Amino acid sequence: MSRRWRRSSAAFPSFRAILVAHHADPLGHALGFLSGARPRFRDGCFLYVVDGGLARLVLTRRGFSAITFGHVIVSAREPTPAIWRHELRHLAQYERIGLAFLPLYLWLHFRRGYARHPLERDAAEAPRLFP
């Protein structure tokens, strides 16, 4: 391999680095794979659109259309532009909050419910809590 090639490829992260870029990514990949979906890379994250399986059951039973784990979005159907923006907002929240995101999200969900959840409100409306 030439020196020039090595230098240029160093600017790109490895596939493994992209695959687990965030601590919650493996949860999203597991849910997507267990549901029989194949990932697509879109807007800096992985998207699994599931036709059935575990993810569709979990999402639709709870009345949701998608869920985000780090840089992985699992959706029960092709996301609309509004749903896509909402899920990308959660991705930005994951990046901003870091390791505390999942426990914080769950604590707020059980404490306040979905409708009064500050992270959900931030993902749905402006002004944004996290720029």
XYZ file of C-alpha atoms in Angstrom:
131
model
C 0.000 0.000 0.000
C 1.376 3.359 -0.930
C 2.108 6.038 1.643
C -0.372 8.373 -0.076
C -3.196 5.801 0.227
C -2.512 5.221 3.920
C -2.629 8.926 4.649
C -5.893 9.458 2.775
C -7.603 6.403 4.310
C -6.645 7.554 7.815
C -9.107 10.413 7.412
C -11.969 7.915 7.197
C -13.063 5.961 10.275
C -13.024 2.187 10.065
C -16.287 0.312 9.543
C -16.076 -0.977 13.125
C -15.609 2.568 14.446
C -18.693 3.684 12.528
C -20.691 0.629 13.595
C -20.243 1.309 17.331
C -19.674 5.060 17.350
C -21.826 5.429 20.444
C -22.271 3.231 23.513
C -25.973 2.649 22.708
C -25.373 1.707 19.057
C -25.085 -2.055 19.743
C -28.621 -2.029 21.224
C -30.007 -0.490 18.042
C -28.058 -2.843 15.784
C -29.228 -5.860 17.812
C -32.872 -4.751 17.602
C -32.563 -4.149 13.863
C -30.798 -7.451 13.149
C -33.174 -9.455 15.378
C -36.046 -7.990 13.389
C -34.540 -9.180 10.121
C -33.808 -5.723 8.720
C -30.726 -4.624 6.825
C -29.088 -1.338 7.804
C -28.785 1.658 5.520
C -26.431 4.539 6.225
C -28.253 7.874 6.036
C -27.389 11.337 7.364
C -24.565 10.043 9.553
C -26.470 7.194 11.193
C -27.774 3.714 10.522
C -31.448 3.209 9.677
C -33.257 -0.109 9.979
C -36.754 -0.190 8.479
C -38.384 -3.322 9.870
C -41.247 -5.186 8.200
C -41.900 -7.376 11.208
C -40.135 -9.038 14.060
C -39.323 -7.836 17.539
C -38.853 -4.147 16.725
C -42.154 -3.757 14.902
C -43.982 -5.529 17.723
C -42.372 -3.351 20.404
C -42.799 -0.090 18.488
C -46.343 -0.491 17.215
C -47.688 -1.977 20.438
C -46.514 1.146 22.275
C -47.840 3.452 19.543
C -44.405 4.533 18.284
C -43.080 4.470 14.757
C -39.328 4.663 15.485
C -36.721 4.502 18.230
C -33.158 5.809 18.390
C -30.176 4.191 20.101
C -27.112 6.394 19.677
C -26.430 6.561 15.939
C -28.939 3.822 15.073
C -32.587 4.463 14.228
C -35.014 1.546 14.035
C -38.306 2.364 12.324
C -41.500 0.351 11.829
C -41.932 1.998 8.409
C -40.051 4.351 6.129
C -39.756 7.509 8.254
C -41.555 10.642 7.137
C -39.470 13.840 7.065
C -41.014 14.893 10.409
C -40.239 11.557 12.081
C -36.726 11.594 10.606
C -36.055 15.087 12.037
C -37.465 13.953 15.405
C -35.179 10.907 15.539
C -32.140 12.904 14.386
C -32.884 15.273 17.262
C -32.647 12.314 19.650
C -29.325 11.428 18.013
C -28.072 14.946 18.804
C -29.311 14.545 22.391
C -27.369 11.262 22.698
C -24.222 13.006 21.483
C -24.695 15.932 23.840
C -25.697 14.014 26.989
C -23.471 10.966 26.455
C -23.602 7.937 28.753
C -26.323 9.479 30.897
C -28.838 9.642 28.035
C -30.488 6.219 28.419
C -30.886 6.290 32.214
C -32.000 9.934 32.094
C -34.492 9.253 29.320
C -35.993 6.260 31.141
C -36.135 8.080 34.490
C -37.927 11.047 32.913
C -40.253 8.720 30.999
C -41.376 6.904 34.142
C -41.533 10.125 36.145
C -43.353 12.370 33.649
C -44.660 10.139 30.863
C -44.176 10.613 27.153
C -46.292 13.764 26.696
C -44.425 15.754 29.378
C -40.975 14.289 28.691
C -38.510 17.189 28.154
C -36.341 15.246 25.684
C -39.411 14.318 23.629
C -40.651 17.894 23.725
C -37.221 19.071 22.592
C -37.293 16.584 19.724
C -40.755 17.749 18.688
C -40.678 21.526 19.002
C -38.541 24.679 19.048
C -36.761 26.274 20.806
C -34.240 23.503 21.223
C -32.735 22.537 24.552
C -29.671 21.210 22.755
C -28.386 23.166 19.745
